[in-house]
Short mmCIF file of C-alpha atoms and ligand atoms in Angstrom, two decimals:
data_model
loop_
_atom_site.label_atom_id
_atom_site.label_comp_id
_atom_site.label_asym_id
_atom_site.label_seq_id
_atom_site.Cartn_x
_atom_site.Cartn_y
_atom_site.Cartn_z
CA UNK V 1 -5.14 -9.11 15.56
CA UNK V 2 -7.53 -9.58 12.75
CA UNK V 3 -6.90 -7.84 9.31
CA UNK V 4 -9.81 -7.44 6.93
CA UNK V 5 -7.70 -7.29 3.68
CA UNK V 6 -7.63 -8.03 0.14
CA UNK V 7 -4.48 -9.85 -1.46
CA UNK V 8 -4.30 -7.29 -4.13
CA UNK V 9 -4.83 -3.75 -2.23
CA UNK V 10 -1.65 -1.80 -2.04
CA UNK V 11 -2.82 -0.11 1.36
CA UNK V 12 -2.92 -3.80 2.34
CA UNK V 13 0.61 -4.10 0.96
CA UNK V 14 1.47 -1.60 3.25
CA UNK V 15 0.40 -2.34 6.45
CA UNK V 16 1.39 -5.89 5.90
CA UNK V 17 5.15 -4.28 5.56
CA UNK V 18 5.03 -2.25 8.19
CA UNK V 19 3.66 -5.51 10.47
CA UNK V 20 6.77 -7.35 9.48
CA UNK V 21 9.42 -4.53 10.10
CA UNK V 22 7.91 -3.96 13.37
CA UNK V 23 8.12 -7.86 14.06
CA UNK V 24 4.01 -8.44 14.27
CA UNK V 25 3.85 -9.64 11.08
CA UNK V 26 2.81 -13.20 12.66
CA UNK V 27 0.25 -11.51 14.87
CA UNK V 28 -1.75 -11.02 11.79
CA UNK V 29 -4.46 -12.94 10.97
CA UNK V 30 -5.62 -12.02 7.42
CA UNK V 31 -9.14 -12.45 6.82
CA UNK V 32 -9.97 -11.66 2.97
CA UNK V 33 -12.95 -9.66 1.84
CA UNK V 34 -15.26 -8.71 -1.15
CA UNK V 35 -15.94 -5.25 -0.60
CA UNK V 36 -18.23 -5.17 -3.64
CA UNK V 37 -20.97 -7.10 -0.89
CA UNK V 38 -21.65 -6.38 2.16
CA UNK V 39 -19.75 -7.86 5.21
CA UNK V 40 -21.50 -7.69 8.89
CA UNK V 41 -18.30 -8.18 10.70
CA UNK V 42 -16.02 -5.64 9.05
CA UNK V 43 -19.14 -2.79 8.83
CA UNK V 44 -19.52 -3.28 12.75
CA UNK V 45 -15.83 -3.05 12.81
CA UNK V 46 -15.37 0.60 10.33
CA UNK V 47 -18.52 1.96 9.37
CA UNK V 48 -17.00 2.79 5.85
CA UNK V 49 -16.85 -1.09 4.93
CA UNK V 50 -13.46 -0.12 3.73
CA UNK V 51 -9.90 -2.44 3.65
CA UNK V 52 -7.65 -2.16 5.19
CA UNK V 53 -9.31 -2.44 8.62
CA UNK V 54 -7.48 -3.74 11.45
CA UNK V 55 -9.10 -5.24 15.07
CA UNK V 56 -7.51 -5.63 17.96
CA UNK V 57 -9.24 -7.07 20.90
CA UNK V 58 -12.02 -4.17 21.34
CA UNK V 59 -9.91 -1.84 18.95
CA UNK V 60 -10.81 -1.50 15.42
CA UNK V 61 -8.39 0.85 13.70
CA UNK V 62 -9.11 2.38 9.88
CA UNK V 63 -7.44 3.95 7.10
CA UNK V 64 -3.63 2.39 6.48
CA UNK V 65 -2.15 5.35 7.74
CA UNK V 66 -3.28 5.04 11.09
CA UNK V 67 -3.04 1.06 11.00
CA UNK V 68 0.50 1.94 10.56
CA UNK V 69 1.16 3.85 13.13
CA UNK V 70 -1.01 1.57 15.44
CA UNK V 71 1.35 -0.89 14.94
CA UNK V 72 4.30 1.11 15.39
CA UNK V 73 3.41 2.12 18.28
CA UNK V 74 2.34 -1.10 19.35
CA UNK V 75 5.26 -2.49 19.02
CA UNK V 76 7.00 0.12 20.54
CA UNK V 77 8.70 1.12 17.01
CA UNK V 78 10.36 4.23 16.56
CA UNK V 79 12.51 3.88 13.77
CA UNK V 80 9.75 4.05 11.41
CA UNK V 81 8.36 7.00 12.52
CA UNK V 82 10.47 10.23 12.43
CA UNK V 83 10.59 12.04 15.61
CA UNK V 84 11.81 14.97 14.05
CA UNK V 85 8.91 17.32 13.55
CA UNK V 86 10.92 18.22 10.38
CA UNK V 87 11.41 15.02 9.04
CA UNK V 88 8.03 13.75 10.67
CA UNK V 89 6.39 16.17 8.16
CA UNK V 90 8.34 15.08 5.37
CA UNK V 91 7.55 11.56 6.05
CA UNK V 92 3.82 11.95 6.38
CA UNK V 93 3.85 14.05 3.01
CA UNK V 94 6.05 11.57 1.47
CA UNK V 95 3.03 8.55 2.85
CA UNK V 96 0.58 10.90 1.06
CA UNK V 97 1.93 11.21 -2.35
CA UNK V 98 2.42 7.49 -2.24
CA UNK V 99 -0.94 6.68 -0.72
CA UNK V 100 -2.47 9.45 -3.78
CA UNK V 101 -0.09 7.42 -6.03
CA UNK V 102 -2.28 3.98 -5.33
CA UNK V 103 -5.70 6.38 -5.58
CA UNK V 104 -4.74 7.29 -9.20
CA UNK V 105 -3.84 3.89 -10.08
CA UNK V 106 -6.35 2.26 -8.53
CA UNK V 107 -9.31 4.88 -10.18
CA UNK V 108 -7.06 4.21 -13.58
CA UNK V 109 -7.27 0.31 -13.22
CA UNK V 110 -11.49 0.59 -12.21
CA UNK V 111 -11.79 2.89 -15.74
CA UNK V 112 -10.33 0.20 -17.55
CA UNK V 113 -12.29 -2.25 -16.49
CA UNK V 114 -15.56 -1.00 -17.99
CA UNK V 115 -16.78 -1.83 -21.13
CA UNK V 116 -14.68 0.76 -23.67
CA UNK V 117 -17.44 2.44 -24.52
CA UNK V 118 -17.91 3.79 -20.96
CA UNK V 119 -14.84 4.52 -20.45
CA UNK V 120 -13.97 8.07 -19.77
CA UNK V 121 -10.52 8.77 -21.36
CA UNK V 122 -10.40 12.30 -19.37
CA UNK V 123 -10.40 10.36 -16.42
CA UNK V 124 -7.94 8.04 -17.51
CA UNK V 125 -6.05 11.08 -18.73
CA UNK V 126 -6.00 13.16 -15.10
CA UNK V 127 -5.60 10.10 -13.61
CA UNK V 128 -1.91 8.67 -14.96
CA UNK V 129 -1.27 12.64 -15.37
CA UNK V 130 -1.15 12.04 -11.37
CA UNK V 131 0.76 9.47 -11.23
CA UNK V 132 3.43 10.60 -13.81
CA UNK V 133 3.93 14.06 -11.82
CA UNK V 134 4.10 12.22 -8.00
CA UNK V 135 6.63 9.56 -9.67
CA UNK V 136 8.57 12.68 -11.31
CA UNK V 137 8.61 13.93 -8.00
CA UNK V 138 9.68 10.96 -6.08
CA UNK V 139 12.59 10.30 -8.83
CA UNK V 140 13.95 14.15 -7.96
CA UNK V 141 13.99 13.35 -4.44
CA UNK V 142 15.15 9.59 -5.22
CA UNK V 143 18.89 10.57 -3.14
CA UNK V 144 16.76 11.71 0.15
CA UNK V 145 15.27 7.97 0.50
CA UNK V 146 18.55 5.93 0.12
CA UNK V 147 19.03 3.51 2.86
CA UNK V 148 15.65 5.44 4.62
CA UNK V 149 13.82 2.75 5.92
CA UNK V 150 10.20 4.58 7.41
CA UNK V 151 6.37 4.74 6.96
CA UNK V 152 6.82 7.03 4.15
CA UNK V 153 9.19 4.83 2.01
CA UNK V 154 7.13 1.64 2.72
CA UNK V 155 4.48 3.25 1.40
CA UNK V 156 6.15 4.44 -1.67
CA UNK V 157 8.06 1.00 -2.27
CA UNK V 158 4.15 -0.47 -1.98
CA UNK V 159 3.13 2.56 -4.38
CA UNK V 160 5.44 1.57 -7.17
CA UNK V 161 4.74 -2.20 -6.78
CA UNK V 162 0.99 -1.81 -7.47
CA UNK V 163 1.96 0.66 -10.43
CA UNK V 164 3.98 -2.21 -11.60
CA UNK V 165 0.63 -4.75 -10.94
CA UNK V 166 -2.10 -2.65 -12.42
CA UNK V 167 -0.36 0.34 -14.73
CA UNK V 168 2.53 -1.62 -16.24
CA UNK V 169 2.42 0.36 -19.30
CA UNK V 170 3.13 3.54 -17.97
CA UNK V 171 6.80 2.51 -18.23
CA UNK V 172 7.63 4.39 -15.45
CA UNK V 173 11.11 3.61 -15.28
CA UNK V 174 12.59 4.87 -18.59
CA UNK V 175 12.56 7.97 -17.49
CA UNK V 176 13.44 7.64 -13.87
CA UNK V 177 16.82 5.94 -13.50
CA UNK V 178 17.17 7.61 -10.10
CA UNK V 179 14.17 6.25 -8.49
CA UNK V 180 14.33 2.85 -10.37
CA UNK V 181 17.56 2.22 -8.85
CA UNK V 182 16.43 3.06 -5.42
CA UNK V 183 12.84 0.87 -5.56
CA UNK V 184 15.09 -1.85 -7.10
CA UNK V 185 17.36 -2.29 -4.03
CA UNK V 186 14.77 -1.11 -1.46
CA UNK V 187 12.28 -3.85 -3.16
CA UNK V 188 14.45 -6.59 -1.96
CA UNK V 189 13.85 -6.23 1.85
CA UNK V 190 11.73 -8.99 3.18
CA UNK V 191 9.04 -7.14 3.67
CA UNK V 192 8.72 -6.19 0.51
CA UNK V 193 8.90 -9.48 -0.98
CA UNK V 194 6.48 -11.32 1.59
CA UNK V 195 3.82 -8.63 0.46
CA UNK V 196 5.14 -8.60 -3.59
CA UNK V 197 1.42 -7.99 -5.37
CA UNK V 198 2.24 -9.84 -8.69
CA UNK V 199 1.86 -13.40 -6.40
CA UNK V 200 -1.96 -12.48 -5.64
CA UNK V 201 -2.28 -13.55 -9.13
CA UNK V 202 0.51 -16.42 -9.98
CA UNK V 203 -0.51 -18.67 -6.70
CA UNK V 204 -0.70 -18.04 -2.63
CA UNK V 205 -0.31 -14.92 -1.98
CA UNK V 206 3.23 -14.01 -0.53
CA UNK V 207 1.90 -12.88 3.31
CA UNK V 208 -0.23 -16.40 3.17
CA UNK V 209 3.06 -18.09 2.29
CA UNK V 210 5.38 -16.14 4.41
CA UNK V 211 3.19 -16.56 7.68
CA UNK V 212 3.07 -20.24 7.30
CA UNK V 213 6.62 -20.37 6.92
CA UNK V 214 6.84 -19.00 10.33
CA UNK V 215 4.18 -21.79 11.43
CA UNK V 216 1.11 -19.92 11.68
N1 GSH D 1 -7.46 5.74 2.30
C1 GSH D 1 -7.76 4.35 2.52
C2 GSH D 1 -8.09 3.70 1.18
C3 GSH D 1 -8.64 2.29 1.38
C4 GSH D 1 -9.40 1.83 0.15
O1 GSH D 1 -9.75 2.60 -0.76
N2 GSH D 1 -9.68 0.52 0.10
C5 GSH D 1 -10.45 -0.04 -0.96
C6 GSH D 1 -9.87 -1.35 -1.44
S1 GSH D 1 -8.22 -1.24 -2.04
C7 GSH D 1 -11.85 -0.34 -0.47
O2 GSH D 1 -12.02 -0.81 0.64
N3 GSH D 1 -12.85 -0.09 -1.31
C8 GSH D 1 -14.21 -0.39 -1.00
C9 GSH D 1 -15.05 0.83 -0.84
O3 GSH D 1 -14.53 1.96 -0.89
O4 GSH D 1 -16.25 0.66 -0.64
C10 GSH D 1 -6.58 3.66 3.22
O5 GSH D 1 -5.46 4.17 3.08
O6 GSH D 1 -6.79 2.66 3.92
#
């Protein structure tokens, strides 16, 4: 399988975590991207030009949430996905907030990086307004993801990691104890720290590393 990705894209983060929890992490072949120009291969492959976009054989799957459940299913995974209808909902909402939570801090991170004088601090504003209220929301329901390992809490564990990469300053944790503690013990699965963001910058990034550790 061929992943059009980009070492610092928390939807990237994601699928990458879900690909090693499902054991197809090695499967992977990463191929990295500049979406700012145009790329032949990945447009034929998802009109949108967009990463995370995944090809398999004749397949090409798009959007991280359906990557994810590709794989799942893929690899025959059900403990990822709820099969609850109950708890199926709650995870897909719970994949959303997070997903929204990367939007926001993603939308934050491309205001910044204008010259200040373009910058619109209302945007800024609604933006981290966003991501305070979905982080307020995941610290109240902190208890309900303890020892939950699923779609939903990948995605939030990837969430908080690229708060922690681009939005540092928010600070996040002072005020949530309850979902501090849980990202700090559910950030030390493996697949978490194969995928951390904060190596894209420091050297190889930690898939790179991690795959050819498993001699790929
Ligand atoms: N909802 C999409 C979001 C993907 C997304 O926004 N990817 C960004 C990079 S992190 C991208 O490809 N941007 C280029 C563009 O939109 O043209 C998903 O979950 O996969």
């Amino acid at each position: 399988m061929i992943l059009f990705y980009a070492q610092t894209s928390p939807y990237v983060k994601k699928v990458l975590s879900v690909a090693i929890e499902v054991g197809l992490g090695t499967e992977i072949e990463c191929v990295d991207v500049d979406t700012s120009v145009e790329t032949p291969a990945l447009r034929q492959a998802n009109p949108l030009s967009r990463i995370p976009t995944l090809v398999d054989g004749d397949v090409a799957v798009y959007d991280s949430p359906v990557i994810c459940d590709y794989l799942c299913r893929k690899a025959g995974n059900v403990s990822l996905r709820p099969q609850d209808p109950d708890a199926q909902l709650r995870d897909a909402r719970l994949q959303a907030l997070a997903d929204g939570v990367m939007d926001s801090t993603r939308a934050v991170r491309q205001e910044r990086m204008r010259s200040p004088e373009k910058q619109v601090a209302s945007v800024i504003e609604r933006q981290v307004l966003a991501v305070s209220h979905a982080l307020d929301v995941l610290d109240a329901e902190a208890a309900a993801l303890d020892g939950v390992v699923t779609i939903g809490t990948l995605a939030a564990g990837s969430a908080l990691d690229y708060v922690d990469f681009r939005l540092g300053d928010l600070n996040w944790r002072d005020t949530r104890p309850a979902l501090a503690a849980w990202y700090a013990a559910f950030t030390q699965r493996p697949s978490m720290q194969h995928t951390a963001l904060r190596d894209a910058q420091t050297g190889p990034a930690a898939f790179l590393a991690w795959r050819a550790a498993q001699g790929k």
